[in-house]
mmCIF file of C-alpha atoms in Angstrom:
data_model
loop_
_atom_site.group_PDB
_atom_site.id
_atom_site.type_symbol
_atom_site.label_atom_id
_atom_site.label_comp_id
_atom_site.label_asym_id
_atom_site.label_seq_id
_atom_site.Cartn_x
_atom_site.Cartn_y
_atom_site.Cartn_z
ATOM 1 C CA MET I 117 4.971 43.027 10.494
ATOM 2 C CA THR I 118 6.817 39.741 9.973
ATOM 3 C CA SER I 119 10.158 41.387 10.640
ATOM 4 C CA ASN I 120 8.762 42.979 13.819
ATOM 5 C CA ILE I 121 7.634 39.586 15.121
ATOM 6 C CA ARG I 122 11.016 38.040 14.392
ATOM 7 C CA GLU I 123 12.836 40.935 16.094
ATOM 8 C CA THR I 124 10.590 40.596 19.131
ATOM 9 C CA LEU I 125 11.208 36.858 19.273
ATOM 10 C CA ASP I 126 14.964 37.388 19.032
ATOM 11 C CA GLU I 127 14.862 39.841 21.923
ATOM 12 C CA ASN I 128 12.601 37.678 24.133
ATOM 13 C CA ASP I 129 13.716 34.146 23.253
ATOM 14 C CA CYS I 130 13.006 32.035 26.325
ATOM 15 C CA HIS I 131 13.563 28.531 24.989
ATOM 16 C CA ASP I 132 16.294 26.725 23.100
ATOM 17 C CA GLU I 133 15.101 25.958 19.587
ATOM 18 C CA VAL I 134 16.153 22.522 18.402
ATOM 19 C CA LYS I 135 17.932 22.789 15.057
ATOM 20 C CA ASP I 136 19.369 19.897 13.122
ATOM 21 C CA THR I 137 22.899 20.287 11.875
ATOM 22 C CA ALA I 138 23.239 18.944 8.355
ATOM 23 C CA ILE I 139 26.597 17.759 7.079
ATOM 24 C CA SER I 140 27.311 18.966 3.560
ATOM 25 C CA PRO I 141 27.707 16.069 1.119
ATOM 26 C CA PRO I 142 30.985 15.711 -0.707
ATOM 27 C CA ARG I 143 29.291 16.450 -4.055
ATOM 28 C CA ASP I 144 26.286 18.424 -5.200
ATOM 29 C CA VAL I 145 23.385 16.130 -4.340
ATOM 30 C CA PRO I 146 19.783 17.406 -4.615
ATOM 31 C CA ARG I 147 18.431 17.647 -1.075
ATOM 32 C CA PHE I 148 14.971 16.315 -0.386
ATOM 33 C CA GLU I 149 12.634 19.206 0.425
ATOM 34 C CA TRP I 150 9.857 18.411 2.883
ATOM 35 C CA ASP I 151 7.181 20.501 4.573
ATOM 36 C CA ILE I 152 6.690 20.013 8.287
ATOM 37 C CA ARG I 153 2.951 20.606 7.859
ATOM 38 C CA ASN I 154 2.685 17.609 5.516
ATOM 39 C CA LEU I 155 4.061 15.115 8.028
ATOM 40 C CA GLU I 156 1.880 12.115 8.820
ATOM 41 C CA TYR I 157 1.484 11.663 12.564
ATOM 42 C CA VAL I 158 1.265 8.189 14.063
ATOM 43 C CA LEU I 159 -1.337 9.206 16.668
ATOM 44 C CA GLU I 160 -3.983 11.913 16.592
ATOM 45 C CA VAL I 161 -2.553 15.206 17.812
ATOM 46 C CA ASP I 162 -4.235 16.857 20.791
ATOM 47 C CA ASP I 163 -6.334 19.900 19.867
ATOM 48 C CA ASN I 164 -4.362 21.990 22.362
ATOM 49 C CA LEU I 165 -1.291 21.559 20.107
ATOM 50 C CA VAL I 166 -3.080 22.588 16.910
ATOM 51 C CA CYS I 167 -2.900 26.115 15.491
ATOM 52 C CA ALA I 168 -6.341 27.729 15.217
ATOM 53 C CA ILE I 169 -5.380 29.358 11.895
ATOM 54 C CA CYS I 170 -3.826 26.556 9.810
ATOM 55 C CA ARG I 171 -5.335 23.628 11.820
ATOM 56 C CA CYS I 172 -1.948 21.887 11.877
ATOM 57 C CA PRO I 173 0.327 21.165 14.850
ATOM 58 C CA PHE I 174 2.244 24.275 15.854
ATOM 59 C CA VAL I 175 5.328 25.243 13.850
ATOM 60 C CA SER I 176 7.561 27.740 15.702
ATOM 61 C CA PRO I 177 4.773 28.473 18.217
ATOM 62 C CA ILE I 178 4.463 31.956 19.685
ATOM 63 C CA ARG I 179 1.997 33.337 22.210
ATOM 64 C CA LEU I 180 0.258 36.661 22.640
ATOM 65 C CA ARG I 181 -0.561 38.638 25.748
ATOM 66 C CA CYS I 182 -3.929 36.882 25.926
ATOM 67 C CA GLU I 183 -2.044 33.525 26.130
ATOM 68 C CA HIS I 184 -3.344 32.251 22.769
ATOM 69 C CA VAL I 185 -0.694 30.385 20.782
ATOM 70 C CA PHE I 186 -0.244 30.341 16.994
ATOM 71 C CA CYS I 187 2.355 29.403 14.411
ATOM 72 C CA GLU I 188 4.757 32.267 13.762
ATOM 73 C CA ASP I 189 4.116 32.348 9.991
ATOM 74 C CA CYS I 190 0.334 32.042 10.433
ATOM 75 C CA LEU I 191 0.198 34.962 12.859
ATOM 76 C CA SER I 192 2.430 37.105 10.651
ATOM 77 C CA GLU I 193 0.197 36.445 7.657
ATOM 78 C CA THR I 194 -2.897 37.284 9.705
ATOM 79 C CA PHE I 195 -1.388 40.535 10.963
ATOM 80 C CA ASN I 196 -0.456 41.514 7.407
ATOM 81 C CA HIS I 197 -4.125 41.232 6.375
ATOM 82 C CA GLN I 198 -5.461 43.258 9.305
ATOM 83 C CA GLN I 199 -6.191 46.863 8.326
ATOM 84 C CA GLU I 200 -6.265 48.315 11.824
ATOM 85 C CA ALA I 201 -3.240 50.106 13.208
ATOM 86 C CA THR I 202 -3.408 48.016 16.399
ATOM 87 C CA LYS I 203 -3.231 44.311 15.642
ATOM 88 C CA THR I 204 -5.622 41.982 17.461
ATOM 89 C CA CYS I 205 -5.575 38.315 18.425
ATOM 90 C CA PRO I 206 -7.321 36.165 15.767
ATOM 91 C CA SER I 207 -9.208 34.269 18.495
ATOM 92 C CA CYS I 208 -10.341 36.769 21.114
ATOM 93 C CA ARG I 209 -9.703 40.117 19.302
ATOM 94 C CA ARG I 210 -7.703 41.552 22.168
ATOM 95 C CA PRO I 211 -4.869 43.972 21.267
ATOM 96 C CA ALA I 212 -1.793 41.926 20.419
ATOM 97 C CA ASP I 213 0.745 44.309 18.891
ATOM 98 C CA GLU I 214 4.157 44.385 20.586
ATOM 99 C CA PHE I 215 3.190 41.518 22.921
ATOM 100 C CA VAL I 216 4.530 38.577 20.917
ATOM 101 C CA ARG I 217 6.506 36.030 22.928
ATOM 102 C CA PRO I 218 7.787 32.512 22.195
ATOM 103 C CA ALA I 219 5.552 29.764 23.502
ATOM 104 C CA HIS I 220 6.605 28.022 26.670
ATOM 105 C CA ARG I 221 9.516 25.625 26.322
ATOM 106 C CA ILE I 222 7.403 22.626 27.348
ATOM 107 C CA ILE I 223 5.130 23.160 24.297
ATOM 108 C CA GLN I 224 8.117 23.020 21.954
ATOM 109 C CA HIS I 225 9.411 19.868 23.672
ATOM 110 C CA ILE I 226 6.018 18.170 23.353
ATOM 111 C CA LEU I 227 5.856 19.077 19.655
ATOM 112 C CA ASP I 228 9.371 17.780 19.041
ATOM 113 C CA ASP I 229 8.482 14.467 20.715
ATOM 114 C CA LEU I 230 5.434 13.793 18.510
ATOM 115 C CA GLN I 231 5.926 10.559 16.557
ATOM 116 C CA VAL I 232 5.682 10.901 12.766
ATOM 117 C CA LYS I 233 6.347 8.748 9.745
ATOM 118 C CA CYS I 234 9.423 9.443 7.665
ATOM 119 C CA PRO I 235 8.591 11.931 4.857
ATOM 120 C CA LEU I 236 9.853 9.258 2.442
ATOM 121 C CA HIS I 237 7.484 6.574 3.741
ATOM 122 C CA LEU I 238 5.679 6.509 0.384
ATOM 123 C CA LEU I 239 8.948 5.298 -1.159
ATOM 124 C CA GLY I 240 9.174 2.511 1.407
ATOM 125 C CA CYS I 241 10.919 3.915 4.486
ATOM 126 C CA PRO I 242 9.285 2.231 7.510
ATOM 127 C CA GLU I 243 10.910 4.364 10.215
ATOM 128 C CA ILE I 244 8.894 6.189 12.891
ATOM 129 C CA VAL I 245 10.824 9.154 14.330
ATOM 130 C CA SER I 246 10.118 12.122 16.576
ATOM 131 C CA ARG I 247 9.237 15.335 14.761
ATOM 132 C CA GLY I 248 12.281 17.140 16.062
ATOM 133 C CA ALA I 249 14.610 14.485 14.589
ATOM 134 C CA VAL I 250 13.121 14.238 11.090
ATOM 135 C CA GLN I 251 15.820 16.303 9.390
ATOM 136 C CA THR I 252 18.608 14.365 11.116
ATOM 137 C CA HIS I 253 16.996 11.083 10.048
ATOM 138 C CA ILE I 254 16.781 12.203 6.408
ATOM 139 C CA ASP I 255 20.290 13.674 6.287
ATOM 140 C CA HIS I 256 22.126 10.748 7.887
ATOM 141 C CA TYR I 257 20.055 7.601 8.368
ATOM 142 C CA CYS I 258 17.139 7.272 5.903
ATOM 143 C CA GLY I 259 17.963 4.536 3.409
ATOM 144 C CA TYR I 260 15.613 6.015 0.800
ATOM 145 C CA GLU I 261 17.231 9.453 0.643
ATOM 146 C CA THR I 262 19.513 9.976 -2.347
ATOM 147 C CA THR I 263 23.232 10.333 -1.926
ATOM 148 C CA ALA I 264 26.198 10.607 -4.269
ATOM 149 C CA CYS I 265 27.309 7.486 -6.120
ATOM 150 C CA PRO I 266 30.297 5.842 -4.375
ATOM 151 C CA LEU I 267 32.270 5.936 -7.642
ATOM 152 C CA GLU I 268 34.049 9.286 -7.754
ATOM 153 C CA SER I 269 33.908 9.516 -11.558
ATOM 154 C CA CYS I 270 30.106 8.917 -11.612
ATOM 155 C CA THR I 271 27.833 11.961 -11.402
ATOM 156 C CA GLY I 272 24.676 9.989 -10.600
ATOM 157 C CA ASN I 273 22.851 9.583 -7.300
ATOM 158 C CA VAL I 274 21.658 6.425 -5.565
ATOM 159 C CA PRO I 275 19.519 5.660 -2.491
ATOM 160 C CA ARG I 276 21.641 5.561 0.648
ATOM 161 C CA ARG I 277 20.744 1.922 1.316
ATOM 162 C CA LEU I 278 22.277 0.901 -2.041
ATOM 163 C CA ALA I 279 25.484 2.922 -1.745
ATOM 164 C CA ASP I 280 27.624 -0.095 -0.862
ATOM 165 C CA GLY I 281 30.798 0.838 -2.730
ATOM 166 C CA SER I 282 30.007 -0.127 -6.340
ATOM 167 C CA CYS I 283 28.461 2.022 -9.055
ATOM 168 C CA LEU I 284 24.911 1.012 -9.951
ATOM 169 C CA HIS I 285 24.567 3.258 -13.030
ATOM 170 C CA GLN I 286 26.101 0.775 -15.423
ATOM 171 C CA TRP I 287 23.915 -1.085 -17.903
ATOM 172 C CA THR I 288 23.780 -4.847 -17.839
ATOM 173 C CA SER I 289 21.652 -7.652 -19.264
ATOM 174 C CA CYS I 290 18.835 -9.224 -17.270
ATOM 175 C CA PRO I 291 19.790 -12.875 -16.650
ATOM 176 C CA ASP I 292 16.168 -13.979 -17.278
ATOM 177 C CA CYS I 293 14.907 -12.007 -20.275
ATOM 178 C CA GLY I 294 18.120 -10.515 -21.674
ATOM 179 C CA ASP I 295 16.863 -6.907 -21.694
ATOM 180 C CA SER I 296 19.420 -4.171 -21.076
ATOM 181 C CA ILE I 297 18.682 -2.790 -17.602
ATOM 182 C CA MET I 298 20.586 -0.389 -15.375
ATOM 183 C CA GLN I 299 21.889 -2.170 -12.307
ATOM 184 C CA LEU I 300 20.075 0.348 -10.087
ATOM 185 C CA ALA I 301 16.704 -0.808 -11.497
ATOM 186 C CA MET I 302 17.529 -4.519 -11.840
ATOM 187 C CA ALA I 303 15.844 -5.638 -8.597
ATOM 188 C CA ARG I 304 12.610 -3.801 -9.398
ATOM 189 C CA HIS I 305 12.674 -5.145 -12.969
ATOM 190 C CA GLN I 306 13.001 -8.739 -11.787
ATOM 191 C CA GLN I 307 10.312 -8.330 -9.134
ATOM 192 C CA LYS I 308 7.592 -6.744 -11.262
ATOM 193 C CA PHE I 309 8.364 -6.294 -14.956
ATOM 194 C CA CYS I 310 10.573 -9.106 -16.226
ATOM 195 C CA PRO I 311 8.500 -10.994 -18.861
ATOM 196 C CA ALA I 312 10.564 -14.152 -18.449
ATOM 197 C CA ILE I 313 9.552 -14.727 -14.799
ATOM 198 C CA VAL I 314 6.416 -16.883 -14.678
ATOM 199 C CA VAL I 315 4.558 -17.599 -11.438
ATOM 200 C CA ASP I 316 1.494 -19.600 -10.393
ATOM 201 C CA CYS I 317 -1.612 -17.975 -8.986
ATOM 202 C CA PRO I 318 -1.905 -19.108 -5.336
ATOM 203 C CA TYR I 319 -5.693 -19.557 -5.731
ATOM 204 C CA CYS I 320 -6.411 -20.983 -9.196
ATOM 205 C CA SER I 321 -2.886 -22.243 -10.151
ATOM 206 C CA ASP I 322 -2.935 -20.428 -13.493
ATOM 207 C CA ARG I 323 0.522 -19.574 -14.830
ATOM 208 C CA MET I 324 1.252 -15.996 -15.799
ATOM 209 C CA GLN I 325 3.943 -13.357 -15.822
ATOM 210 C CA LYS I 326 4.774 -11.987 -12.415
ATOM 211 C CA ALA I 327 3.733 -8.474 -13.432
ATOM 212 C CA GLU I 328 0.195 -9.748 -14.125
ATOM 213 C CA LEU I 329 -0.292 -11.599 -10.837
ATOM 214 C CA THR I 330 -1.602 -8.704 -8.728
ATOM 215 C CA PRO I 331 -4.185 -7.466 -11.304
ATOM 216 C CA HIS I 332 -5.262 -11.077 -11.869
ATOM 217 C CA ILE I 333 -5.954 -11.671 -8.164
ATOM 218 C CA SER I 334 -7.723 -8.322 -7.765
ATOM 219 C CA ASN I 335 -9.997 -8.479 -10.791
ATOM 220 C CA LYS I 336 -10.093 -11.826 -12.595
ATOM 221 C CA CYS I 337 -9.283 -14.795 -10.389
ATOM 222 C CA PRO I 338 -12.557 -16.613 -9.578
ATOM 223 C CA ALA I 339 -10.936 -18.585 -6.750
ATOM 224 C CA ALA I 340 -9.502 -15.599 -4.899
ATOM 225 C CA ILE I 341 -10.748 -15.365 -1.302
ATOM 226 C CA ILE I 342 -12.406 -12.009 -0.676
ATOM 227 C CA ALA I 343 -14.552 -10.501 2.068
ATOM 228 C CA CYS I 344 -18.209 -9.606 1.759
ATOM 229 C CA PRO I 345 -18.714 -5.994 0.561
ATOM 230 C CA ALA I 346 -20.762 -5.455 3.740
ATOM 231 C CA SER I 347 -17.808 -6.367 5.987
ATOM 232 C CA PRO I 348 -17.439 -2.726 7.197
ATOM 233 C CA TYR I 349 -20.943 -3.059 8.659
ATOM 234 C CA GLY I 350 -20.432 -6.357 10.496
ATOM 235 C CA CYS I 351 -20.631 -9.219 7.960
ATOM 236 C CA ALA I 352 -17.795 -11.670 8.646
ATOM 237 C CA HIS I 353 -18.299 -13.853 5.563
ATOM 238 C CA THR I 354 -15.318 -14.589 3.300
ATOM 239 C CA GLY I 355 -15.261 -16.860 0.293
ATOM 240 C CA PRO I 356 -14.259 -17.326 -3.346
ATOM 241 C CA CYS I 357 -14.930 -14.459 -5.691
ATOM 242 C CA SER I 358 -17.108 -16.672 -7.913
ATOM 243 C CA ALA I 359 -19.471 -17.455 -5.008
ATOM 244 C CA MET I 360 -19.676 -13.939 -3.575
ATOM 245 C CA GLU I 361 -22.574 -12.887 -5.788
ATOM 246 C CA SER I 362 -24.821 -15.627 -4.397
ATOM 247 C CA HIS I 363 -23.897 -14.595 -0.837
ATOM 248 C CA THR I 364 -24.590 -10.907 -1.418
ATOM 249 C CA SER I 365 -28.055 -11.729 -2.745
ATOM 250 C CA THR I 366 -29.003 -13.221 0.656
ATOM 251 C CA CYS I 367 -26.837 -11.151 3.023
ATOM 252 C CA PRO I 368 -29.148 -8.930 5.150
ATOM 253 C CA LEU I 369 -26.345 -6.481 5.896
ATOM 254 C CA MET I 370 -25.653 -6.088 2.189
ATOM 255 C CA LYS I 371 -29.216 -4.894 1.665
ATOM 256 C CA LEU I 372 -28.780 -2.440 4.501
ATOM 257 C CA ALA I 373 -25.370 -1.243 3.268
ATOM 258 C CA PRO I 374 -26.688 1.817 1.323
ATOM 259 C CA PHE I 375 -28.724 2.937 4.313
ATOM 260 C CA LEU I 376 -25.817 2.386 6.715
ATOM 261 C CA ALA I 377 -23.485 4.314 4.415
ATOM 262 C CA GLN I 378 -25.911 7.242 4.403
ATOM 263 C CA GLN I 379 -26.144 7.092 8.182
ATOM 264 C CA ASP I 380 -22.357 7.192 8.489
ATOM 265 C CA ALA I 381 -22.195 10.198 6.156
ATOM 266 C CA ARG I 382 -24.891 11.990 8.166
ATOM 267 C CA MET I 383 -23.143 11.245 11.445
ATOM 268 C CA GLN I 384 -19.918 12.701 10.072
ATOM 269 C CA GLU I 385 -21.747 15.804 8.867
ATOM 270 C CA HIS I 386 -23.407 16.243 12.270
ATOM 271 C CA ALA I 387 -20.088 15.777 14.070
ATOM 272 C CA LEU I 388 -18.487 18.431 11.851
ATOM 273 C CA ALA I 389 -21.379 20.848 12.401
ATOM 274 C CA LEU I 390 -21.223 20.241 16.146
ATOM 275 C CA LYS I 391 -17.503 20.938 16.199
ATOM 276 C CA GLN I 392 -18.031 24.213 14.320
ATOM 277 C CA LEU I 393 -20.765 25.288 16.742
ATOM 278 C CA GLN I 394 -18.557 24.449 19.700
ATOM 279 C CA ARG I 395 -15.784 26.515 18.152
ATOM 280 C CA LYS I 396 -18.191 29.422 17.664
ATOM 281 C CA ALA I 397 -19.358 29.140 21.273
ATOM 282 C CA GLN I 398 -15.730 29.205 22.442
ATOM 283 C CA LEU I 399 -15.102 32.395 20.455
ATOM 284 C CA HIS I 400 -18.150 33.986 22.061
ATOM 285 C CA ASP I 401 -16.890 32.979 25.503
ATOM 286 C CA ASP I 402 -13.502 34.531 24.773
ATOM 287 C CA PHE I 403 -15.126 37.738 23.609
ATOM 288 C CA LEU I 404 -17.329 37.870 26.707
ATOM 289 C CA ASP I 405 -14.199 37.532 28.839
ATOM 290 C CA THR I 406 -12.714 40.476 26.942
ATOM 291 C CA VAL I 407 -15.830 42.569 27.565
ATOM 292 C CA ARG I 408 -15.776 41.721 31.282
ATOM 293 C CA ASP I 409 -12.105 42.693 31.534
ATOM 294 C CA THR I 410 -12.823 45.983 29.761
ATOM 295 C CA LEU I 411 -15.770 46.730 32.044
ATOM 296 C CA SER I 412 -13.698 46.038 35.134
ATOM 297 C CA GLU I 413 -11.087 48.581 34.008
ATOM 298 C CA LEU I 414 -13.595 51.392 33.363
ATOM 299 C CA PRO I 415 -14.032 54.089 36.036
ATOM 300 C CA PRO I 416 -17.357 54.116 37.869
ATOM 301 C CA PRO I 417 -20.053 56.208 36.175
ATOM 302 C CA PRO I 418 -20.723 59.707 37.605
ATOM 303 C CA PRO I 419 -23.666 60.085 39.978
ATOM 304 C CA PRO I 420 -26.955 61.081 38.328
ATOM 305 C CA PRO I 421 -27.912 64.763 38.502
ATOM 306 C CA PRO I 422 -30.510 65.791 41.098
ATOM 307 C CA HIS I 423 -34.152 65.780 40.131
ATOM 308 C CA GLY I 424 -35.389 68.926 38.594
ATOM 309 C CA ASP I 425 -31.945 70.045 37.364
ATOM 310 C CA PRO I 426 -32.440 72.252 34.260
ATOM 311 C CA ALA I 427 -29.239 70.816 32.742
ATOM 312 C CA ASP I 428 -30.795 67.385 32.949
ATOM 313 C CA ALA I 429 -33.859 68.505 31.074
ATOM 314 C CA ALA I 430 -31.733 70.165 28.380
ATOM 315 C CA ALA I 431 -29.363 67.218 27.947
ATOM 316 C CA PRO I 432 -29.816 65.341 24.672
ATOM 317 C CA VAL I 433 -31.325 61.926 24.967
ATOM 318 C CA GLY I 434 -29.212 59.255 23.263
ATOM 319 C CA PRO I 435 -29.326 55.473 23.077
ATOM 320 C CA PHE I 436 -26.557 55.051 25.697
ATOM 321 C CA THR I 437 -25.686 57.372 28.528
ATOM 322 C CA SER I 438 -22.055 56.175 28.821
ATOM 323 C CA PRO I 439 -19.528 53.781 27.249
ATOM 324 C CA ALA I 440 -20.180 51.406 30.124
ATOM 325 C CA SER I 441 -23.881 51.246 29.181
ATOM 326 C CA HIS I 442 -22.922 50.498 25.594
ATOM 327 C CA LEU I 443 -20.631 47.682 26.673
ATOM 328 C CA LEU I 444 -23.262 46.291 29.025
ATOM 329 C CA HIS I 445 -25.779 46.243 26.175
ATOM 330 C CA LEU I 446 -23.213 44.506 23.970
ATOM 331 C CA HIS I 447 -22.559 42.022 26.775
ATOM 332 C CA GLU I 448 -26.256 41.140 26.996
ATOM 333 C CA SER I 449 -26.517 40.781 23.207
ATOM 334 C CA LEU I 450 -23.585 38.383 23.166
ATOM 335 C CA ARG I 451 -25.084 36.446 26.061
ATOM 336 C CA GLU I 452 -28.289 36.007 24.052
ATOM 337 C CA GLU I 453 -26.321 34.909 20.977
ATOM 338 C CA LEU I 454 -24.398 32.423 23.082
ATOM 339 C CA GLY I 455 -27.686 31.048 24.398
ATOM 340 C CA ARG I 456 -28.949 30.611 20.844
ATOM 341 C CA VAL I 457 -25.775 28.757 19.886
ATOM 342 C CA ALA I 458 -26.113 26.489 22.927
ATOM 343 C CA ARG I 459 -29.730 25.730 22.023
ATOM 344 C CA ALA I 460 -28.724 24.985 18.434
ATOM 345 C CA VAL I 461 -26.083 22.535 19.692
ATOM 346 C CA SER I 462 -28.668 20.842 21.912
ATOM 347 C CA ASP I 463 -31.159 20.615 19.038
ATOM 348 C CA LEU I 464 -28.496 19.116 16.781
ATOM 349 C CA ASP I 465 -27.619 16.505 19.409
ATOM 350 C CA ALA I 466 -31.280 15.622 19.844
ATOM 351 C CA LYS I 467 -31.836 15.316 16.070
ATOM 352 C CA THR I 468 -28.752 13.126 15.718
ATOM 353 C CA ASP I 469 -29.859 10.813 18.528
ATOM 354 C CA LEU I 470 -33.423 10.655 17.165
ATOM 355 C CA GLY I 471 -32.212 9.870 13.641
ATOM 356 C CA PHE I 472 -29.912 7.152 14.884
ATOM 357 C CA LEU I 473 -32.732 5.670 17.016
ATOM 358 C CA ASN I 474 -35.194 5.684 14.113
ATOM 359 C CA GLY I 475 -32.617 4.094 11.831
ATOM 360 C CA SER I 476 -31.914 1.370 14.375
ATOM 361 C CA LEU I 477 -35.634 0.624 14.764
ATOM 362 C CA ARG I 478 -36.092 0.357 11.007
ATOM 363 C CA GLN I 479 -33.093 -1.950 10.740
ATOM 364 C CA LYS I 480 -34.473 -4.204 13.490
ATOM 365 C CA GLU I 481 -37.874 -4.388 11.800
ATOM 366 C CA GLU I 482 -36.366 -5.209 8.405
ATOM 367 C CA MET I 483 -34.121 -7.890 9.908
ATOM 368 C CA ALA I 484 -37.103 -9.382 11.759
ATOM 369 C CA HIS I 485 -39.077 -9.571 8.486
ATOM 370 C CA ARG I 486 -36.128 -11.190 6.708
ATOM 371 C CA ASP I 487 -35.633 -13.696 9.505
ATOM 372 C CA ALA I 488 -39.308 -14.592 9.352
ATOM 373 C CA ALA I 489 -39.125 -14.995 5.552
ATOM 374 C CA LEU I 490 -36.031 -17.188 5.825
ATOM 375 C CA ALA I 491 -37.667 -19.332 8.511
ATOM 376 C CA GLN I 492 -40.545 -20.086 6.142
#
């Protein structure tokens, strides 16, 4: 089925696919492999640009006759798992075989213009590029992508930002501690690991090796300025680590922090459940549209036989007199199910609002009691 989709796309290609042209390096350099679905987007992507199967922004989007759009690989995988001879749309279940078309050109342009972080941002690359230019950025401009060493006789690789004409794979002595370090790792060694570099803590003025400074400030330094643990819930207090325990014992928000954390977790669960119910309601709406379209294409039912016709008396009595009656019954059943889903969504909204209101009232009462106790 995958080959059929690709053949159909080749025959009906209606937009120019943007492809990056990579220049082959002069020597065999391992190329960084990245997955477009693992890109980190700067802004939240609109739901209309997200595939309903993989829940990621479209990759090679294609559309069906029913105008639903999916990733090419996702739809091919779905079709391969469908047992029916006629393939159906994963969203509305309408027949979809032989009606695969590329998505409109504007969708591909919008996807290519989405701003993403460089795939090597975890290594330090700060660049923000459009999704359609990621491969060009990595192949030619990213300073953290590896490239061949400038020295022709050297078989090693270096980051592009350090390929300044000299080989960095030679071993040399650290000027501070005397350890034998490769020139490529010398800067990192001197910044974090060199035992001879001693620095002062900016808070307590204790002297220590540079590699120990960050753990000291995070865990041990009593003079380090930190924020109250209840700062996510509105407490703006900051102070030395040694005095934070006395503050937390009197902070009203700190006492409410476990309750507020539970409320946040419940709100997230309710939002997720609401989104799933909305998705289910949308699927029911799509199916109802399919049923209406099918009913509109059926021929009108034949007129009923005259009263007293012997053939009418001899006809077997079944649950449905025609396919149209069956579809009408199915339509009414789906309408009832859709009503139940809508009522469930309304009940969930009401429960969420009531829980939030009750929690707010309890918080106000507890804060009033604390204020009264402090005033005494």
